[in-house]
Amino acid sequence: MVFERMPLEIWFDKYQFEVDYDIGESGMKYLSVKDLGIDLNEIELRYGYHLGNPELRAEIAKGYRSLDFENVAVTTGASEGNFSVIGHLVGPNDHIIVEHPTYPSLYQIPRSLNRNLSLFKLKWDNDFRPDMDELRRLVRPNTKLITLTHPNNPTGSVITEKELKEAIEIAEDVGAYLMVDETYREMMFETPPPLAATMSSNAISLTSMSKTWGLPGIRIGWVVADTPIIQAVRAVREQVTICNSSIGEAIAKAVLEKRETLLKERREAMMANFVVLKEWMDNQDWLEWIEPKSGVVGAPRLRRRGSTDELCQLLVTKYRTFTVPGSHMELDGHLRIGFGGEHEELVKGLDMLKQALREIHS
Ligand SMILES: Cc1ncc(COP(=O)(O)O)c(C=O)c1O
């Protein structure tokens, strides 16, 4: 068993701090403590409850209809949730199906653990939509977990309620779980499909404060599921992080208590940015895309085809603009553009992208 670094995170670690314009990030522009106006002075810097502060868990549970705080495990970002669920459910003789492309840890964890992994591919020719017949073909008697990511990173594809129900049935038929990474769900352009965990005791929802709320630095995410899964997440995380950061939990709680007001502002900013990106895409000659249906990322490809490595490298070094080359997300030929950042930064970054595209095509 060998844990190797993920190419996506190597790229971030190397370049994201070295640029002037970031149009590759997959979340809304990050916030500072000052922006939030939260007083942190009274926070006790002790170990916390291993499943998360009960008040925070109750605040989170309010979003999940029939479920309550016992169905919530607060984790160190969605990342720890992913690790815990996969680590617990998928043993050495089990099979896991992971929708692809996605955030790489979802397939990299089973690879590192040497598990039997099948990739459920979203294809350009199918508008990056999940094909349920294909999912049915991939399932085996020993499949223990199917993971989907919707809205999808990096394609912006969105599953329908009907497809989600079908995916749950496919999992249930073999006694497997379906886990949906819903990290981008609050950034839907239209009404989102239901939260997976509210649909079946075999469905697991997972999300994070990192993207919609622009708070990746507090490292808070959560898993919502039937209580045996929640208890298992606790067992795994006790061996890795024990509990969450008390400062992170306090910030998450304060933000979620104001979620409606904050969400409105953030969605307006996201939609205004999407208009800019869409217009830019309509008026350039070198890239084509399947328009994202939601979230704050899209994955255009070069019309002339071929790798985007040279483009992204040129952009980051000469034009000080950050995007993500598709090769770092197993989607070579594409690049990830994020439109959740500041408006001006997006406009400038797209201008730099245009110049770099012109340069590589001259
Ligand atoms: C779909 C998805 N899941 C999980 C993560 C991990 O995020 P975090 O651990 O910050 O919640 C990311 C980050 O990009 C993501 O895109």
mmCIF file of C-alpha atoms and ligand atoms in Angstrom:
data_model
loop_
_atom_site.group_PDB
_atom_site.id
_atom_site.type_symbol
_atom_site.label_atom_id
_atom_site.label_comp_id
_atom_site.label_asym_id
_atom_site.label_seq_id
_atom_site.Cartn_x
_atom_site.Cartn_y
_atom_site.Cartn_z
ATOM 1 C CA MET A 1 0.000 0.000 0.000
ATOM 2 C CA VAL A 2 1.574 3.254 -1.142
ATOM 3 C CA PHE A 3 0.228 6.775 -0.853
ATOM 4 C CA GLU A 4 1.410 8.865 -3.781
ATOM 5 C CA ARG A 5 0.853 12.571 -4.192
ATOM 6 C CA MET A 6 -2.048 13.628 -6.405
ATOM 7 C CA PRO A 7 -0.971 15.570 -9.531
ATOM 8 C CA LEU A 8 -3.772 18.118 -8.939
ATOM 9 C CA GLU A 9 -2.509 18.960 -5.474
ATOM 10 C CA ILE A 10 1.137 19.056 -6.651
ATOM 11 C CA TRP A 11 0.081 21.691 -9.209
ATOM 12 C CA PHE A 12 -1.803 23.717 -6.568
ATOM 13 C CA ASP A 13 0.987 23.516 -4.040
ATOM 14 C CA LYS A 14 3.558 24.618 -6.603
ATOM 15 C CA TYR A 15 1.804 27.454 -8.396
ATOM 16 C CA GLN A 16 -1.307 28.774 -6.666
ATOM 17 C CA PHE A 17 0.659 31.147 -4.442
ATOM 18 C CA GLU A 18 2.824 32.384 -7.344
ATOM 19 C CA VAL A 19 0.166 34.052 -9.509
ATOM 20 C CA ASP A 20 -1.713 37.347 -9.817
ATOM 21 C CA TYR A 21 -4.925 35.921 -11.300
ATOM 22 C CA ASP A 22 -6.460 32.699 -10.068
ATOM 23 C CA ILE A 23 -9.081 31.355 -12.475
ATOM 24 C CA GLY A 24 -8.483 27.698 -11.628
ATOM 25 C CA GLU A 25 -9.799 27.429 -8.063
ATOM 26 C CA SER A 26 -12.948 25.361 -7.632
ATOM 27 C CA GLY A 27 -14.683 27.455 -4.970
ATOM 28 C CA MET A 28 -15.913 30.946 -4.252
ATOM 29 C CA LYS A 29 -13.288 33.535 -3.323
ATOM 30 C CA TYR A 30 -11.989 32.756 0.139
ATOM 31 C CA LEU A 31 -13.044 34.939 3.053
ATOM 32 C CA SER A 32 -11.062 36.260 6.012
ATOM 33 C CA VAL A 33 -12.077 36.334 9.685
ATOM 34 C CA LYS A 34 -12.449 40.120 9.322
ATOM 35 C CA ASP A 35 -15.003 39.691 6.485
ATOM 36 C CA LEU A 36 -17.109 37.495 8.737
ATOM 37 C CA GLY A 37 -17.039 39.782 11.770
ATOM 38 C CA ILE A 38 -16.769 36.814 14.157
ATOM 39 C CA ASP A 39 -15.303 37.256 17.645
ATOM 40 C CA LEU A 40 -12.972 34.319 18.304
ATOM 41 C CA ASN A 41 -11.771 35.421 21.741
ATOM 42 C CA GLU A 42 -13.944 33.116 23.849
ATOM 43 C CA ILE A 43 -13.291 29.934 21.875
ATOM 44 C CA GLU A 44 -11.793 27.217 24.056
ATOM 45 C CA LEU A 45 -8.822 25.637 22.308
ATOM 46 C CA ARG A 46 -9.441 22.179 23.698
ATOM 47 C CA TYR A 47 -10.134 18.820 22.011
ATOM 48 C CA GLY A 48 -13.691 18.749 20.732
ATOM 49 C CA TYR A 49 -16.415 16.105 20.414
ATOM 50 C CA HIS A 50 -15.161 13.466 18.009
ATOM 51 C CA LEU A 51 -18.229 13.702 15.784
ATOM 52 C CA GLY A 52 -18.231 17.487 15.927
ATOM 53 C CA ASN A 53 -19.786 20.059 18.217
ATOM 54 C CA PRO A 54 -23.434 18.974 18.838
ATOM 55 C CA GLU A 55 -24.755 22.481 18.163
ATOM 56 C CA LEU A 56 -22.942 22.589 14.836
ATOM 57 C CA ARG A 57 -24.237 19.120 13.987
ATOM 58 C CA ALA A 58 -27.787 20.237 14.808
ATOM 59 C CA GLU A 59 -27.354 23.369 12.656
ATOM 60 C CA ILE A 60 -26.149 21.204 9.755
ATOM 61 C CA ALA A 61 -28.979 18.680 10.227
ATOM 62 C CA LYS A 62 -31.569 21.447 9.684
ATOM 63 C CA GLY A 63 -30.744 21.271 5.971
ATOM 64 C CA TYR A 64 -31.489 17.520 5.752
ATOM 65 C CA ARG A 65 -35.254 17.237 6.369
ATOM 66 C CA SER A 66 -36.033 14.027 8.310
ATOM 67 C CA LEU A 67 -32.487 13.527 9.557
ATOM 68 C CA ASP A 68 -31.090 14.841 12.823
ATOM 69 C CA PHE A 69 -27.734 15.571 14.415
ATOM 70 C CA GLU A 70 -27.038 11.872 15.027
ATOM 71 C CA ASN A 71 -26.854 11.458 11.261
ATOM 72 C CA VAL A 72 -24.084 14.059 10.974
ATOM 73 C CA ALA A 73 -20.322 13.600 11.369
ATOM 74 C CA VAL A 74 -18.314 16.811 11.071
ATOM 75 C CA THR A 75 -14.952 16.105 9.442
ATOM 76 C CA THR A 76 -11.738 17.827 8.410
ATOM 77 C CA GLY A 77 -13.129 18.989 5.075
ATOM 78 C CA ALA A 78 -14.939 16.699 2.675
ATOM 79 C CA SER A 79 -11.525 15.073 2.214
ATOM 80 C CA GLU A 80 -11.573 13.332 5.577
ATOM 81 C CA GLY A 81 -15.199 12.334 5.013
ATOM 82 C CA ASN A 82 -14.231 10.699 1.706
ATOM 83 C CA PHE A 83 -11.313 8.915 3.279
ATOM 84 C CA SER A 84 -13.343 7.654 6.235
ATOM 85 C CA VAL A 85 -16.282 6.349 4.220
ATOM 86 C CA ILE A 86 -14.139 4.654 1.572
ATOM 87 C CA GLY A 87 -11.727 3.320 4.209
ATOM 88 C CA HIS A 88 -14.553 1.873 6.271
ATOM 89 C CA LEU A 89 -16.814 0.455 3.567
ATOM 90 C CA VAL A 90 -14.406 -0.942 0.987
ATOM 91 C CA GLY A 91 -12.307 -3.859 2.192
ATOM 92 C CA PRO A 92 -9.551 -5.781 0.345
ATOM 93 C CA ASN A 93 -12.033 -8.109 -1.416
ATOM 94 C CA ASP A 94 -14.595 -5.429 -2.184
ATOM 95 C CA HIS A 95 -15.264 -3.411 -5.302
ATOM 96 C CA ILE A 96 -15.817 0.336 -5.575
ATOM 97 C CA ILE A 97 -17.134 2.367 -8.505
ATOM 98 C CA VAL A 98 -16.056 5.990 -8.747
ATOM 99 C CA GLU A 99 -17.526 8.483 -11.177
ATOM 100 C CA HIS A 100 -14.749 10.031 -13.279
ATOM 101 C CA PRO A 101 -13.567 12.750 -13.730
ATOM 102 C CA THR A 102 -13.912 14.043 -10.225
ATOM 103 C CA TYR A 103 -11.859 15.437 -7.384
ATOM 104 C CA PRO A 104 -8.942 12.966 -7.577
ATOM 105 C CA SER A 105 -8.872 11.742 -3.977
ATOM 106 C CA LEU A 106 -12.111 9.862 -4.642
ATOM 107 C CA TYR A 107 -10.255 7.431 -6.924
ATOM 108 C CA GLN A 108 -6.793 7.909 -5.480
ATOM 109 C CA ILE A 109 -7.802 6.649 -2.005
ATOM 110 C CA PRO A 110 -9.004 3.241 -3.317
ATOM 111 C CA ARG A 111 -5.907 3.041 -5.516
ATOM 112 C CA SER A 112 -3.655 3.759 -2.534
ATOM 113 C CA LEU A 113 -5.492 1.135 -0.478
ATOM 114 C CA ASN A 114 -5.150 -1.290 -3.410
ATOM 115 C CA ARG A 115 -8.913 -1.823 -3.707
ATOM 116 C CA ASN A 116 -10.784 -3.125 -6.779
ATOM 117 C CA LEU A 117 -11.771 0.058 -8.552
ATOM 118 C CA SER A 118 -13.900 0.713 -11.639
ATOM 119 C CA LEU A 119 -14.223 4.183 -13.111
ATOM 120 C CA PHE A 120 -17.685 5.302 -14.193
ATOM 121 C CA LYS A 121 -16.804 7.727 -16.977
ATOM 122 C CA LEU A 122 -18.634 10.931 -17.801
ATOM 123 C CA LYS A 123 -18.078 11.372 -21.520
ATOM 124 C CA TRP A 124 -17.912 14.484 -23.688
ATOM 125 C CA ASP A 125 -20.081 12.722 -26.341
ATOM 126 C CA ASN A 126 -22.811 12.309 -23.725
ATOM 127 C CA ASP A 127 -22.488 15.951 -22.550
ATOM 128 C CA PHE A 128 -20.647 14.620 -19.472
ATOM 129 C CA ARG A 129 -23.952 13.147 -18.259
ATOM 130 C CA PRO A 130 -23.941 9.992 -16.103
ATOM 131 C CA ASP A 131 -25.155 7.018 -18.146
ATOM 132 C CA MET A 132 -27.151 4.743 -15.835
ATOM 133 C CA ASP A 133 -26.956 1.752 -18.191
ATOM 134 C CA GLU A 134 -23.190 1.990 -17.997
ATOM 135 C CA LEU A 135 -23.372 2.153 -14.179
ATOM 136 C CA ARG A 136 -25.537 -0.978 -14.172
ATOM 137 C CA ARG A 137 -22.918 -2.779 -16.285
ATOM 138 C CA LEU A 138 -20.118 -1.857 -13.873
ATOM 139 C CA VAL A 139 -21.793 -3.189 -10.718
ATOM 140 C CA ARG A 140 -20.572 -6.539 -9.353
ATOM 141 C CA PRO A 141 -21.875 -8.758 -6.538
ATOM 142 C CA ASN A 142 -19.017 -7.507 -4.324
ATOM 143 C CA THR A 143 -19.560 -3.797 -5.071
ATOM 144 C CA LYS A 144 -19.720 -2.049 -1.697
ATOM 145 C CA LEU A 145 -19.676 1.606 -2.674
ATOM 146 C CA ILE A 146 -20.537 3.789 -5.661
ATOM 147 C CA THR A 147 -19.464 7.429 -5.529
ATOM 148 C CA LEU A 148 -20.835 10.277 -7.630
ATOM 149 C CA THR A 149 -19.909 13.961 -7.594
ATOM 150 C CA HIS A 150 -22.685 16.375 -8.563
ATOM 151 C CA PRO A 151 -22.529 19.165 -9.513
ATOM 152 C CA ASN A 152 -19.383 17.640 -10.957
ATOM 153 C CA ASN A 153 -15.860 18.943 -10.605
ATOM 154 C CA PRO A 154 -14.481 19.746 -13.189
ATOM 155 C CA THR A 155 -17.242 19.349 -15.820
ATOM 156 C CA GLY A 156 -20.164 21.173 -14.141
ATOM 157 C CA SER A 157 -22.465 18.247 -15.044
ATOM 158 C CA VAL A 158 -25.547 17.757 -12.838
ATOM 159 C CA ILE A 159 -27.424 14.537 -12.149
ATOM 160 C CA THR A 160 -31.243 14.609 -12.324
ATOM 161 C CA GLU A 161 -33.504 13.399 -9.516
ATOM 162 C CA LYS A 162 -34.583 10.468 -11.701
ATOM 163 C CA GLU A 163 -30.984 9.431 -12.351
ATOM 164 C CA LEU A 164 -30.137 9.772 -8.668
ATOM 165 C CA LYS A 165 -33.039 7.484 -7.733
ATOM 166 C CA GLU A 166 -31.828 4.994 -10.326
ATOM 167 C CA ALA A 167 -28.274 5.120 -8.974
ATOM 168 C CA ILE A 168 -29.589 4.429 -5.451
ATOM 169 C CA GLU A 169 -31.590 1.453 -6.754
ATOM 170 C CA ILE A 170 -28.539 0.098 -8.567
ATOM 171 C CA ALA A 171 -26.554 0.303 -5.317
ATOM 172 C CA GLU A 172 -29.342 -1.167 -3.188
ATOM 173 C CA ASP A 173 -29.772 -4.130 -5.556
ATOM 174 C CA VAL A 174 -26.293 -5.383 -4.624
ATOM 175 C CA GLY A 175 -26.395 -4.207 -1.001
ATOM 176 C CA ALA A 176 -23.971 -1.367 -1.715
ATOM 177 C CA TYR A 177 -23.981 2.259 -0.608
ATOM 178 C CA LEU A 178 -24.177 5.282 -2.877
ATOM 179 C CA MET A 179 -22.131 8.269 -1.720
ATOM 180 C CA VAL A 180 -22.742 11.603 -3.405
ATOM 181 C CA ASP A 181 -20.134 14.310 -3.025
ATOM 182 C CA GLU A 182 -22.456 17.332 -2.932
ATOM 183 C CA THR A 183 -19.735 19.892 -2.333
ATOM 184 C CA TYR A 184 -21.089 22.186 -5.092
ATOM 185 C CA ARG A 185 -24.792 21.621 -4.502
ATOM 186 C CA GLU A 186 -25.520 25.046 -3.064
ATOM 187 C CA MET A 187 -24.090 26.538 -6.236
ATOM 188 C CA MET A 188 -26.805 25.135 -8.482
ATOM 189 C CA PHE A 189 -28.035 27.457 -11.235
ATOM 190 C CA GLU A 190 -31.478 25.859 -10.874
ATOM 191 C CA THR A 191 -33.253 23.733 -8.241
ATOM 192 C CA PRO A 192 -30.852 20.956 -7.182
ATOM 193 C CA PRO A 193 -31.797 17.272 -6.993
ATOM 194 C CA PRO A 194 -32.632 16.087 -3.434
ATOM 195 C CA LEU A 195 -29.841 15.485 -0.941
ATOM 196 C CA ALA A 196 -28.859 11.848 -1.372
ATOM 197 C CA ALA A 197 -28.927 10.963 2.346
ATOM 198 C CA THR A 198 -32.585 12.035 2.586
ATOM 199 C CA MET A 199 -33.552 9.519 -0.117
ATOM 200 C CA SER A 200 -32.394 6.181 1.316
ATOM 201 C CA SER A 201 -30.541 4.699 4.275
ATOM 202 C CA ASN A 202 -28.102 3.333 1.657
ATOM 203 C CA ALA A 203 -27.256 6.837 0.457
ATOM 204 C CA ILE A 204 -24.563 9.036 1.948
ATOM 205 C CA SER A 205 -24.245 12.801 1.488
ATOM 206 C CA LEU A 206 -20.942 14.555 1.811
ATOM 207 C CA THR A 207 -20.084 18.228 1.609
ATOM 208 C CA SER A 208 -17.863 20.992 2.921
ATOM 209 C CA MET A 209 -17.531 24.650 3.900
ATOM 210 C CA SER A 210 -14.675 24.992 1.408
ATOM 211 C CA LYS A 211 -16.427 25.853 -1.857
ATOM 212 C CA THR A 212 -19.737 27.722 -1.540
ATOM 213 C CA TRP A 213 -18.656 29.496 1.605
ATOM 214 C CA GLY A 214 -15.080 30.254 0.522
ATOM 215 C CA LEU A 215 -13.721 28.770 3.757
ATOM 216 C CA PRO A 216 -11.269 25.996 2.789
ATOM 217 C CA GLY A 217 -8.890 27.267 5.469
ATOM 218 C CA ILE A 218 -11.182 26.252 8.341
ATOM 219 C CA ARG A 219 -11.066 22.602 7.127
ATOM 220 C CA ILE A 220 -14.665 21.768 7.990
ATOM 221 C CA GLY A 221 -16.869 19.369 6.044
ATOM 222 C CA TRP A 222 -19.367 16.692 6.957
ATOM 223 C CA VAL A 223 -20.897 13.328 6.174
ATOM 224 C CA VAL A 224 -24.638 12.760 6.536
ATOM 225 C CA ALA A 225 -25.761 9.145 6.642
ATOM 226 C CA ASP A 226 -27.435 6.384 8.588
ATOM 227 C CA THR A 227 -25.994 6.165 12.128
ATOM 228 C CA PRO A 228 -23.815 3.023 11.606
ATOM 229 C CA ILE A 229 -21.897 4.919 8.895
ATOM 230 C CA ILE A 230 -21.575 7.943 11.194
ATOM 231 C CA GLN A 231 -20.173 5.744 13.978
ATOM 232 C CA ALA A 232 -17.699 4.243 11.482
ATOM 233 C CA VAL A 233 -16.545 7.687 10.363
ATOM 234 C CA ARG A 234 -15.785 8.448 14.002
ATOM 235 C CA ALA A 235 -13.700 5.262 14.341
ATOM 236 C CA VAL A 236 -11.608 6.159 11.287
ATOM 237 C CA ARG A 237 -11.145 9.817 12.147
ATOM 238 C CA GLU A 238 -10.121 9.041 15.715
ATOM 239 C CA GLN A 239 -7.040 7.418 14.186
ATOM 240 C CA VAL A 240 -6.246 10.374 11.941
ATOM 241 C CA THR A 241 -7.375 13.721 13.349
ATOM 242 C CA ILE A 242 -9.354 12.801 16.512
ATOM 243 C CA CYS A 243 -11.637 15.825 16.223
ATOM 244 C CA ASN A 244 -12.062 19.094 14.353
ATOM 245 C CA SER A 245 -10.389 22.431 14.945
ATOM 246 C CA SER A 246 -12.446 24.290 17.544
ATOM 247 C CA ILE A 247 -11.880 27.573 15.683
ATOM 248 C CA GLY A 248 -13.040 25.986 12.433
ATOM 249 C CA GLU A 249 -16.193 24.638 14.069
ATOM 250 C CA ALA A 250 -17.050 28.003 15.619
ATOM 251 C CA ILE A 251 -16.663 29.793 12.293
ATOM 252 C CA ALA A 252 -18.714 27.155 10.470
ATOM 253 C CA LYS A 253 -21.540 27.460 12.994
ATOM 254 C CA ALA A 254 -21.601 31.263 12.797
ATOM 255 C CA VAL A 255 -21.683 31.173 8.989
ATOM 256 C CA LEU A 256 -24.376 28.499 8.761
ATOM 257 C CA GLU A 257 -26.599 30.458 11.149
ATOM 258 C CA LYS A 258 -26.576 33.266 8.554
ATOM 259 C CA ARG A 259 -26.682 30.923 5.582
ATOM 260 C CA GLU A 260 -29.705 32.369 3.743
ATOM 261 C CA THR A 261 -28.353 35.926 3.562
ATOM 262 C CA LEU A 262 -24.825 34.853 2.742
ATOM 263 C CA LEU A 263 -25.947 32.355 0.133
ATOM 264 C CA LYS A 264 -27.962 34.956 -1.749
ATOM 265 C CA GLU A 265 -24.925 37.233 -2.094
ATOM 266 C CA ARG A 266 -22.653 34.415 -3.154
ATOM 267 C CA ARG A 267 -25.041 33.036 -5.730
ATOM 268 C CA GLU A 268 -25.480 36.470 -7.289
ATOM 269 C CA ALA A 269 -21.698 36.863 -7.544
ATOM 270 C CA MET A 270 -21.381 33.392 -9.071
ATOM 271 C CA MET A 271 -24.083 34.035 -11.694
ATOM 272 C CA ALA A 272 -22.551 37.394 -12.674
ATOM 273 C CA ASN A 273 -19.201 35.659 -13.167
ATOM 274 C CA PHE A 274 -20.785 32.878 -15.186
ATOM 275 C CA VAL A 275 -22.221 35.447 -17.621
ATOM 276 C CA VAL A 276 -18.716 36.875 -18.110
ATOM 277 C CA LEU A 277 -17.199 33.450 -18.732
ATOM 278 C CA LYS A 278 -19.975 32.395 -21.105
ATOM 279 C CA GLU A 279 -19.594 35.564 -23.176
ATOM 280 C CA TRP A 280 -15.836 35.107 -23.239
ATOM 281 C CA MET A 281 -16.210 31.498 -24.400
ATOM 282 C CA ASP A 282 -18.626 32.605 -27.141
ATOM 283 C CA ASN A 283 -16.112 35.128 -28.443
ATOM 284 C CA GLN A 284 -12.859 33.234 -28.709
ATOM 285 C CA ASP A 285 -11.579 30.871 -31.387
ATOM 286 C CA TRP A 286 -9.519 28.251 -29.641
ATOM 287 C CA LEU A 287 -11.593 26.508 -26.947
ATOM 288 C CA GLU A 288 -14.869 24.602 -26.956
ATOM 289 C CA TRP A 289 -16.896 23.320 -24.007
ATOM 290 C CA ILE A 290 -19.903 21.501 -22.709
ATOM 291 C CA GLU A 291 -21.394 24.404 -20.808
ATOM 292 C CA PRO A 292 -21.380 23.746 -17.040
ATOM 293 C CA LYS A 293 -24.877 23.322 -15.622
ATOM 294 C CA SER A 294 -23.828 24.387 -12.125
ATOM 295 C CA GLY A 295 -21.012 24.812 -9.679
ATOM 296 C CA VAL A 296 -18.176 27.239 -10.351
ATOM 297 C CA VAL A 297 -15.998 25.171 -12.675
ATOM 298 C CA GLY A 298 -16.004 24.156 -16.314
ATOM 299 C CA ALA A 299 -13.661 22.029 -18.409
ATOM 300 C CA PRO A 300 -13.194 23.409 -21.946
ATOM 301 C CA ARG A 301 -10.865 21.669 -24.385
ATOM 302 C CA LEU A 302 -8.680 22.914 -27.214
ATOM 303 C CA ARG A 303 -10.540 22.912 -30.536
ATOM 304 C CA ARG A 304 -7.356 21.716 -32.218
ATOM 305 C CA ARG A 305 -7.240 18.994 -29.525
ATOM 306 C CA GLY A 306 -4.083 17.735 -27.806
ATOM 307 C CA SER A 307 -2.709 18.415 -24.357
ATOM 308 C CA THR A 308 -3.242 21.706 -22.495
ATOM 309 C CA ASP A 309 -0.028 21.288 -20.489
ATOM 310 C CA GLU A 310 1.939 23.789 -22.568
ATOM 311 C CA LEU A 311 -0.895 26.339 -22.348
ATOM 312 C CA CYS A 312 -1.357 26.073 -18.581
ATOM 313 C CA GLN A 313 2.382 26.155 -17.964
ATOM 314 C CA LEU A 314 2.819 29.244 -20.141
ATOM 315 C CA LEU A 315 -0.148 30.895 -18.422
ATOM 316 C CA VAL A 316 1.171 30.316 -14.951
ATOM 317 C CA THR A 317 4.798 31.267 -15.611
ATOM 318 C CA LYS A 318 4.576 34.097 -18.171
ATOM 319 C CA TYR A 319 1.051 35.437 -17.572
ATOM 320 C CA ARG A 320 0.907 34.745 -13.825
ATOM 321 C CA THR A 321 -2.539 33.202 -14.245
ATOM 322 C CA PHE A 322 -3.630 29.988 -12.598
ATOM 323 C CA THR A 323 -5.805 27.353 -14.289
ATOM 324 C CA VAL A 324 -5.603 23.565 -13.963
ATOM 325 C CA PRO A 325 -4.278 21.411 -16.819
ATOM 326 C CA GLY A 326 -6.660 18.515 -17.477
ATOM 327 C CA SER A 327 -3.756 16.054 -17.325
ATOM 328 C CA HIS A 328 -3.639 16.737 -13.569
ATOM 329 C CA MET A 329 -7.240 15.517 -13.226
ATOM 330 C CA GLU A 330 -6.992 12.595 -15.689
ATOM 331 C CA LEU A 331 -8.801 14.705 -18.306
ATOM 332 C CA ASP A 332 -5.993 15.505 -20.702
ATOM 333 C CA GLY A 333 -6.834 17.903 -23.514
ATOM 334 C CA HIS A 334 -9.064 19.984 -21.207
ATOM 335 C CA LEU A 335 -8.320 22.687 -18.685
ATOM 336 C CA ARG A 336 -10.295 23.614 -15.592
ATOM 337 C CA ILE A 337 -11.513 27.180 -15.363
ATOM 338 C CA GLY A 338 -13.036 28.322 -12.075
ATOM 339 C CA PHE A 339 -15.426 31.268 -12.035
ATOM 340 C CA GLY A 340 -16.068 31.611 -8.298
ATOM 341 C CA GLY A 341 -13.395 34.236 -7.651
ATOM 342 C CA GLU A 342 -13.506 38.015 -7.684
ATOM 343 C CA HIS A 343 -15.132 39.525 -10.747
ATOM 344 C CA GLU A 344 -12.153 41.691 -11.746
ATOM 345 C CA GLU A 345 -9.741 38.820 -11.280
ATOM 346 C CA LEU A 346 -11.829 36.651 -13.598
ATOM 347 C CA VAL A 347 -11.954 39.344 -16.282
ATOM 348 C CA LYS A 348 -8.177 39.909 -16.107
ATOM 349 C CA GLY A 349 -7.441 36.179 -15.925
ATOM 350 C CA LEU A 350 -9.545 35.480 -19.030
ATOM 351 C CA ASP A 351 -7.713 38.242 -20.855
ATOM 352 C CA MET A 352 -4.412 36.552 -19.948
ATOM 353 C CA LEU A 353 -5.801 33.214 -21.101
ATOM 354 C CA LYS A 354 -6.691 34.770 -24.444
ATOM 355 C CA GLN A 355 -3.164 36.079 -24.868
ATOM 356 C CA ALA A 356 -1.640 32.716 -23.985
ATOM 357 C CA LEU A 357 -4.006 30.921 -26.387
ATOM 358 C CA ARG A 358 -3.025 33.329 -29.159
ATOM 359 C CA GLU A 359 0.652 32.701 -28.389
ATOM 360 C CA ILE A 360 0.426 28.904 -28.559
ATOM 361 C CA HIS A 361 -1.565 29.091 -31.802
ATOM 362 C CA SER A 362 0.753 31.588 -33.562
HETATM 363 C C1 LIG B 1 -15.728 17.367 -5.284
HETATM 364 C C2 LIG B 1 -14.756 17.671 -4.192
HETATM 365 N N1 LIG B 1 -14.791 16.952 -3.071
HETATM 366 C C3 LIG B 1 -13.941 17.185 -2.055
HETATM 367 C C4 LIG B 1 -12.993 18.172 -2.147
HETATM 368 C C5 LIG B 1 -12.086 18.402 -0.971
HETATM 369 O O1 LIG B 1 -12.422 19.587 -0.350
HETATM 370 P P1 LIG B 1 -12.297 19.890 1.207
HETATM 371 O O2 LIG B 1 -11.522 18.804 1.842
HETATM 372 O O3 LIG B 1 -11.624 21.213 1.287
HETATM 373 O O4 LIG B 1 -13.700 19.952 1.704
HETATM 374 C C6 LIG B 1 -12.904 18.942 -3.291
HETATM 375 C C7 LIG B 1 -11.877 19.993 -3.440
HETATM 376 O O5 LIG B 1 -11.634 20.533 -4.499
HETATM 377 C C8 LIG B 1 -13.822 18.687 -4.341
HETATM 378 O O6 LIG B 1 -13.797 19.389 -5.469
#
